[in-house]
């Protein structure tokens, strides 16, 4: 391949911030493979915040909540057209997930019919959940070379070659694991706060207890925000940091916690979660509701899964022996990351 290009044709600008894991995934590929290939990050103007000019293939537009849906779709199409015009058959293009059906349409409209160098990162099967969506995929499918996905269910659904890897791959040097008794918080809940994350239920469980819980992230609406504030007002052991949190604060809250709680519901039964990896890569065990997004925790013996939050007793994990057992599981999981790095590049080169 001449170039390996990680493309985000949505390039969402949330009041001057890039929310989600788009930057993290782009940086991950840059860290993993820039010593082997010419790796470029394709993104709109929001990407100037994070990436050097030499790493960027600049796309002309960015989407925003201030635009209506039609305008945002138009910008995605313009970015796709720009991307495909400025890349060749010898490049490998990896499309970040961003409204999969819209991406399928962009590929149909703008990718040359002879292309077979497009790969897609896909975390779920939502893009196939209706006859109309499946029809669109039928036309896009011939121009897509393969999928990068977190599990067998997603991989087989699209009926193309696929590679199962974690949402992103560990690249850091080995980090110092803070001792159990140096942790500031017993538990954290971290990241954007949506109904499917079950954050209010976690706050209710820890209300009036002696366990120190920090909840940090931006609520999706005022109803959730007001409810959390009401609970925390009655319970001094619950610390709230509501609103957009910087990357520095995000990782700082994780590192200072003994455990991270992920009370995922709903859509997380069918998809993966980058937060799981963010937490494990900082050597913090996870307590989570058992669902598709968290099965990794149990498989790698890096935390505890429950079927119902009511059945979870925090005292069973708040001891140094249990904590250290989960830390050993995390260490073994991180050792496997080199395998994923090689597996992915072999997949991209073999097709």
Short mmCIF file of C-alpha atoms in Angstrom, two decimals:
data_model
loop_
_atom_site.label_atom_id
_atom_site.label_comp_id
_atom_site.label_asym_id
_atom_site.label_seq_id
_atom_site.Cartn_x
_atom_site.Cartn_y
_atom_site.Cartn_z
CA UNK A 1 0.00 0.00 0.00
CA UNK A 2 1.15 3.57 -0.67
CA UNK A 3 -0.74 5.16 2.22
CA UNK A 4 -2.90 4.00 5.12
CA UNK A 5 -5.70 6.55 5.58
CA UNK A 6 -8.01 6.68 8.61
CA UNK A 7 -11.04 8.71 7.53
CA UNK A 8 -13.77 10.43 9.54
CA UNK A 9 -16.09 11.91 6.95
CA UNK A 10 -18.52 13.09 9.65
CA UNK A 11 -15.91 15.13 11.58
CA UNK A 12 -18.37 16.25 14.25
CA UNK A 13 -17.66 19.58 15.97
CA UNK A 14 -19.40 19.83 19.35
CA UNK A 15 -18.86 23.48 20.31
CA UNK A 16 -15.18 23.34 19.46
CA UNK A 17 -14.69 19.82 20.84
CA UNK A 18 -14.52 16.42 19.23
CA UNK A 19 -16.66 14.08 21.33
CA UNK A 20 -16.53 10.31 21.14
CA UNK A 21 -13.49 8.23 20.24
CA UNK A 22 -12.75 9.56 16.76
CA UNK A 23 -9.50 11.29 17.71
CA UNK A 24 -8.47 8.34 19.87
CA UNK A 25 -8.98 5.83 17.05
CA UNK A 26 -7.14 8.05 14.55
CA UNK A 27 -4.23 8.54 16.95
CA UNK A 28 -4.20 4.81 17.64
CA UNK A 29 -3.62 3.91 13.99
CA UNK A 30 -0.99 6.64 13.73
CA UNK A 31 0.86 5.24 16.75
CA UNK A 32 0.56 1.65 15.62
CA UNK A 33 1.63 1.85 12.01
CA UNK A 34 3.42 5.13 11.20
CA UNK A 35 6.81 3.42 11.52
CA UNK A 36 5.74 0.98 8.77
CA UNK A 37 3.51 3.00 6.43
CA UNK A 38 2.69 6.55 5.46
CA UNK A 39 -0.34 6.97 7.74
CA UNK A 40 -2.67 9.92 7.20
CA UNK A 41 -5.69 11.08 9.20
CA UNK A 42 -8.52 12.29 6.95
CA UNK A 43 -10.84 14.70 8.73
CA UNK A 44 -12.53 18.08 8.60
CA UNK A 45 -11.41 21.35 10.21
CA UNK A 46 -12.00 20.04 13.78
CA UNK A 47 -9.00 17.74 13.27
CA UNK A 48 -6.65 20.74 13.21
CA UNK A 49 -7.05 20.84 17.00
CA UNK A 50 -5.30 17.52 17.52
CA UNK A 51 -3.18 16.56 14.54
CA UNK A 52 -0.15 18.09 12.88
CA UNK A 53 -0.49 19.27 9.30
CA UNK A 54 1.89 16.55 8.13
CA UNK A 55 -0.47 13.86 9.51
CA UNK A 56 -3.64 15.31 8.00
CA UNK A 57 -5.48 14.78 4.76
CA UNK A 58 -7.76 17.76 5.21
CA UNK A 59 -11.42 17.35 4.31
CA UNK A 60 -13.43 20.51 3.62
CA UNK A 61 -16.37 20.22 6.03
CA UNK A 62 -17.36 19.34 9.59
CA UNK A 63 -20.81 18.53 10.95
CA UNK A 64 -22.36 20.22 13.96
CA UNK A 65 -25.49 20.15 16.14
CA UNK A 66 -26.04 23.72 14.96
CA UNK A 67 -26.76 22.43 11.45
CA UNK A 68 -29.95 20.70 10.40
CA UNK A 69 -29.85 17.04 9.38
CA UNK A 70 -29.88 17.74 5.65
CA UNK A 71 -26.95 20.13 5.90
CA UNK A 72 -24.92 17.65 7.95
CA UNK A 73 -25.62 14.86 5.45
CA UNK A 74 -24.54 17.17 2.64
CA UNK A 75 -21.28 17.90 4.44
CA UNK A 76 -20.63 14.19 4.92
CA UNK A 77 -21.15 13.64 1.18
CA UNK A 78 -18.82 16.54 0.34
CA UNK A 79 -16.13 15.07 2.60
CA UNK A 80 -16.56 11.63 1.03
CA UNK A 81 -16.24 13.10 -2.47
CA UNK A 82 -13.08 14.97 -1.45
CA UNK A 83 -11.63 11.82 0.15
CA UNK A 84 -12.20 9.57 -2.84
CA UNK A 85 -10.96 12.18 -5.33
CA UNK A 86 -7.65 12.54 -3.47
CA UNK A 87 -6.91 8.87 -2.89
CA UNK A 88 -5.89 6.12 -5.26
CA UNK A 89 -6.35 2.39 -5.64
CA UNK A 90 -2.95 1.90 -3.99
CA UNK A 91 -4.10 3.55 -0.76
CA UNK A 92 -5.89 1.60 1.97
CA UNK A 93 -8.82 3.61 3.38
CA UNK A 94 -10.30 2.77 6.76
CA UNK A 95 -13.63 4.52 7.34
CA UNK A 96 -14.41 5.40 10.95
CA UNK A 97 -17.98 4.64 11.98
CA UNK A 98 -20.26 7.63 11.45
CA UNK A 99 -23.84 7.01 10.43
CA UNK A 100 -23.17 3.76 8.61
CA UNK A 101 -26.04 4.00 6.14
CA UNK A 102 -24.96 7.52 5.16
CA UNK A 103 -21.43 6.19 4.66
CA UNK A 104 -22.81 3.39 2.46
CA UNK A 105 -24.60 5.98 0.32
CA UNK A 106 -21.45 8.07 0.05
CA UNK A 107 -19.49 5.03 -1.10
CA UNK A 108 -22.15 4.19 -3.68
CA UNK A 109 -22.22 7.74 -5.03
CA UNK A 110 -18.56 8.73 -4.99
CA UNK A 111 -16.24 5.71 -4.80
CA UNK A 112 -15.00 4.63 -8.19
CA UNK A 113 -16.58 1.35 -9.24
CA UNK A 114 -13.13 -0.25 -9.62
CA UNK A 115 -12.12 0.53 -6.04
CA UNK A 116 -11.56 -2.38 -3.66
CA UNK A 117 -9.47 -0.63 -1.05
CA UNK A 118 -12.16 0.54 1.40
CA UNK A 119 -12.42 -0.98 4.86
CA UNK A 120 -15.00 -0.01 7.47
CA UNK A 121 -14.84 0.07 11.26
CA UNK A 122 -18.19 -1.21 12.47
CA UNK A 123 -19.30 -1.75 16.08
CA UNK A 124 -22.87 -3.06 15.61
CA UNK A 125 -25.42 -4.32 13.08
CA UNK A 126 -27.79 -1.33 13.25
CA UNK A 127 -27.11 -0.57 9.57
CA UNK A 128 -28.84 -3.84 8.59
CA UNK A 129 -31.96 -3.64 10.76
CA UNK A 130 -34.45 -2.82 7.97
CA UNK A 131 -35.09 -3.88 4.37
CA UNK A 132 -34.27 -0.39 3.12
CA UNK A 133 -30.90 -0.32 4.89
CA UNK A 134 -30.05 -3.82 3.68
CA UNK A 135 -30.87 -2.75 0.11
CA UNK A 136 -28.48 0.20 0.37
CA UNK A 137 -25.77 -2.07 1.74
CA UNK A 138 -26.25 -4.45 -1.21
CA UNK A 139 -25.09 -1.70 -3.58
CA UNK A 140 -22.25 -0.48 -1.34
CA UNK A 141 -21.00 -3.96 -0.54
CA UNK A 142 -19.17 -4.53 -3.83
CA UNK A 143 -16.93 -1.50 -3.13
CA UNK A 144 -16.11 -2.50 0.46
CA UNK A 145 -13.15 -4.81 0.93
CA UNK A 146 -13.72 -5.79 4.55
CA UNK A 147 -14.80 -4.85 8.07
CA UNK A 148 -12.92 -4.22 11.31
CA UNK A 149 -15.18 -5.13 14.22
CA UNK A 150 -15.22 -6.16 17.90
CA UNK A 151 -16.99 -9.53 17.70
CA UNK A 152 -18.18 -12.42 15.55
CA UNK A 153 -21.80 -11.25 15.49
CA UNK A 154 -20.92 -7.98 13.76
CA UNK A 155 -18.34 -9.60 11.50
CA UNK A 156 -20.58 -12.28 10.06
CA UNK A 157 -23.60 -9.96 9.64
CA UNK A 158 -22.04 -7.99 6.79
CA UNK A 159 -20.99 -11.07 4.81
CA UNK A 160 -17.56 -9.73 3.88
CA UNK A 161 -14.05 -10.55 5.13
CA UNK A 162 -13.64 -9.23 8.66
CA UNK A 163 -11.07 -8.86 11.41
CA UNK A 164 -12.01 -9.02 15.09
CA UNK A 165 -9.91 -6.73 17.26
CA UNK A 166 -10.58 -4.51 20.25
CA UNK A 167 -11.99 -1.06 19.39
CA UNK A 168 -8.46 0.25 19.60
CA UNK A 169 -5.16 -1.32 20.49
CA UNK A 170 -2.82 -0.62 23.37
CA UNK A 171 0.30 1.29 22.31
CA UNK A 172 1.58 2.94 25.51
CA UNK A 173 4.63 2.02 27.50
CA UNK A 174 3.90 0.02 30.63
CA UNK A 175 2.30 2.35 33.16
CA UNK A 176 2.83 2.50 36.88
CA UNK A 177 -0.15 0.95 38.68
CA UNK A 178 -1.11 3.11 41.69
CA UNK A 179 -1.35 1.07 44.91
CA UNK A 180 -4.85 0.18 46.06
CA UNK A 181 -4.73 2.37 49.15
CA UNK A 182 -3.50 5.41 47.20
CA UNK A 183 -6.73 5.63 45.22
CA UNK A 184 -8.90 8.67 45.91
CA UNK A 185 -12.27 7.19 44.88
CA UNK A 186 -13.76 3.74 45.42
CA UNK A 187 -15.69 3.86 42.15
CA UNK A 188 -16.07 6.13 39.14
CA UNK A 189 -18.69 6.48 36.42
CA UNK A 190 -17.06 8.23 33.48
CA UNK A 191 -18.00 9.60 30.06
CA UNK A 192 -21.07 11.13 28.43
CA UNK A 193 -24.24 10.33 30.37
CA UNK A 194 -27.14 8.77 28.42
CA UNK A 195 -30.15 6.73 29.62
CA UNK A 196 -28.65 3.47 28.32
CA UNK A 197 -25.65 3.92 30.62
CA UNK A 198 -27.76 3.51 33.75
CA UNK A 199 -25.94 6.25 35.67
CA UNK A 200 -28.92 7.39 37.74
CA UNK A 201 -29.39 3.81 38.97
CA UNK A 202 -25.74 3.71 40.08
CA UNK A 203 -26.12 6.98 41.96
CA UNK A 204 -29.27 5.68 43.66
CA UNK A 205 -27.46 2.52 44.75
CA UNK A 206 -24.58 4.42 46.33
CA UNK A 207 -26.75 7.07 47.98
CA UNK A 208 -26.29 7.18 51.77
CA UNK A 209 -23.37 4.71 51.67
CA UNK A 210 -19.78 5.09 52.85
CA UNK A 211 -18.37 4.33 49.40
CA UNK A 212 -16.85 7.29 47.57
CA UNK A 213 -18.26 7.58 44.03
CA UNK A 214 -17.35 10.15 41.38
CA UNK A 215 -19.62 10.67 38.36
CA UNK A 216 -17.92 12.67 35.60
CA UNK A 217 -19.33 13.47 32.18
CA UNK A 218 -21.88 15.51 30.29
CA UNK A 219 -25.55 14.55 30.75
CA UNK A 220 -27.51 14.32 27.51
CA UNK A 221 -30.41 16.30 28.97
CA UNK A 222 -31.44 18.39 31.96
CA UNK A 223 -33.70 15.67 33.34
CA UNK A 224 -30.71 13.40 34.00
CA UNK A 225 -28.59 16.32 35.20
CA UNK A 226 -31.22 17.49 37.70
CA UNK A 227 -31.83 13.98 39.00
CA UNK A 228 -28.12 13.36 39.62
CA UNK A 229 -27.73 16.71 41.36
CA UNK A 230 -30.71 15.92 43.58
CA UNK A 231 -29.23 12.56 44.59
CA UNK A 232 -25.75 13.97 45.23
CA UNK A 233 -27.18 16.80 47.33
CA UNK A 234 -28.49 14.21 49.77
CA UNK A 235 -25.37 12.06 49.77
CA UNK A 236 -21.92 13.63 50.41
CA UNK A 237 -20.10 10.48 49.31
CA UNK A 238 -21.16 11.17 45.67
CA UNK A 239 -19.02 13.70 43.79
CA UNK A 240 -20.37 15.16 40.53
CA UNK A 241 -18.32 16.64 37.70
CA UNK A 242 -21.10 17.26 35.21
CA UNK A 243 -20.27 18.79 31.84
CA UNK A 244 -17.68 18.29 29.16
CA UNK A 245 -14.48 16.83 30.64
CA UNK A 246 -11.08 17.19 29.03
CA UNK A 247 -8.99 14.15 28.10
CA UNK A 248 -6.66 14.99 30.98
CA UNK A 249 -9.49 15.02 33.53
CA UNK A 250 -11.12 11.96 31.96
CA UNK A 251 -8.05 9.80 32.48
CA UNK A 252 -7.23 11.43 35.82
CA UNK A 253 -10.60 10.43 37.29
CA UNK A 254 -10.14 6.88 36.00
CA UNK A 255 -6.62 6.51 37.43
CA UNK A 256 -7.69 7.83 40.83
CA UNK A 257 -10.48 5.25 41.14
CA UNK A 258 -10.22 1.70 42.44
CA UNK A 259 -12.92 0.55 40.04
CA UNK A 260 -15.00 1.93 37.18
CA UNK A 261 -18.71 1.07 37.05
CA UNK A 262 -20.35 0.58 33.65
CA UNK A 263 -24.04 -0.06 34.20
CA UNK A 264 -24.77 -0.42 30.48
CA UNK A 265 -28.29 -1.22 29.22
CA UNK A 266 -30.23 -1.10 25.95
CA UNK A 267 -28.09 -0.58 22.87
CA UNK A 268 -24.98 -1.84 24.66
CA UNK A 269 -26.42 -5.35 24.44
CA UNK A 270 -25.57 -5.19 20.73
CA UNK A 271 -22.38 -3.13 20.53
CA UNK A 272 -18.94 -2.55 22.01
CA UNK A 273 -17.65 0.31 24.17
CA UNK A 274 -14.41 2.23 23.86
CA UNK A 275 -14.69 3.25 27.53
CA UNK A 276 -14.01 -0.37 28.53
CA UNK A 277 -10.62 -0.14 26.83
CA UNK A 278 -9.90 3.37 28.13
CA UNK A 279 -10.31 2.05 31.66
CA UNK A 280 -8.43 -1.24 31.28
CA UNK A 281 -5.53 0.45 29.50
CA UNK A 282 -5.12 2.58 32.65
CA UNK A 283 -4.96 -0.58 34.79
CA UNK A 284 -8.31 0.02 36.49
CA UNK A 285 -10.66 -2.96 36.99
CA UNK A 286 -14.28 -2.73 35.87
CA UNK A 287 -17.57 -3.50 37.60
CA UNK A 288 -20.27 -3.79 34.96
CA UNK A 289 -23.67 -5.04 33.93
CA UNK A 290 -23.29 -8.18 31.85
CA UNK A 291 -23.94 -7.30 28.20
CA UNK A 292 -22.16 -7.55 24.87
CA UNK A 293 -20.11 -4.41 25.51
CA UNK A 294 -18.68 -5.74 28.79
CA UNK A 295 -18.15 -9.48 28.19
CA UNK A 296 -14.47 -8.74 27.62
CA UNK A 297 -14.15 -7.87 31.32
CA UNK A 298 -15.21 -11.36 32.37
CA UNK A 299 -13.27 -13.11 29.64
CA UNK A 300 -10.05 -11.37 30.65
CA UNK A 301 -10.70 -11.70 34.42
CA UNK A 302 -10.28 -7.94 34.75
CA UNK A 303 -13.32 -7.16 36.85
CA UNK A 304 -16.76 -8.32 37.94
CA UNK A 305 -19.99 -8.58 35.94
CA UNK A 306 -23.46 -8.63 37.47
CA UNK A 307 -26.83 -9.50 35.96
CA UNK A 308 -28.63 -6.93 38.11
CA UNK A 309 -27.15 -3.91 39.86
CA UNK A 310 -29.22 -4.81 42.93
CA UNK A 311 -27.25 -8.04 43.37
CA UNK A 312 -23.86 -6.29 43.40
CA UNK A 313 -22.32 -5.84 46.84
CA UNK A 314 -19.49 -3.24 46.68
CA UNK A 315 -17.87 -4.72 49.80
CA UNK A 316 -17.03 -7.93 47.91
CA UNK A 317 -14.53 -6.09 45.68
CA UNK A 318 -13.29 -3.39 48.04
CA UNK A 319 -10.28 -5.27 49.32
CA UNK A 320 -6.69 -5.36 48.15
CA UNK A 321 -6.60 -9.08 47.30
CA UNK A 322 -9.57 -8.92 44.94
CA UNK A 323 -8.28 -5.71 43.37
CA UNK A 324 -4.82 -7.25 42.75
CA UNK A 325 -6.41 -10.34 41.20
CA UNK A 326 -8.18 -8.15 38.65
CA UNK A 327 -4.99 -6.16 38.01
CA UNK A 328 -3.25 -9.41 37.02
CA UNK A 329 -6.05 -10.06 34.54
CA UNK A 330 -5.57 -6.59 33.05
CA UNK A 331 -1.82 -7.15 32.70
CA UNK A 332 -2.41 -10.40 30.81
CA UNK A 333 -4.97 -8.70 28.57
CA UNK A 334 -2.52 -5.93 27.68
CA UNK A 335 0.12 -8.52 26.77
CA UNK A 336 -2.27 -9.75 24.06
CA UNK A 337 -2.41 -6.36 22.36
CA UNK A 338 0.68 -7.01 20.24
CA UNK A 339 -1.21 -9.93 18.73
CA UNK A 340 -4.09 -7.62 17.75
CA UNK A 341 -1.66 -5.14 16.20
CA UNK A 342 -0.18 -7.82 13.94
CA UNK A 343 -3.54 -9.45 13.25
CA UNK A 344 -5.03 -6.20 11.92
CA UNK A 345 -2.17 -5.28 9.62
CA UNK A 346 -2.03 -8.85 8.26
CA UNK A 347 -5.74 -8.56 7.50
CA UNK A 348 -5.31 -5.26 5.64
CA UNK A 349 -2.40 -6.61 3.61
CA UNK A 350 -3.78 -10.05 2.81
CA UNK A 351 -6.96 -9.18 0.93
#
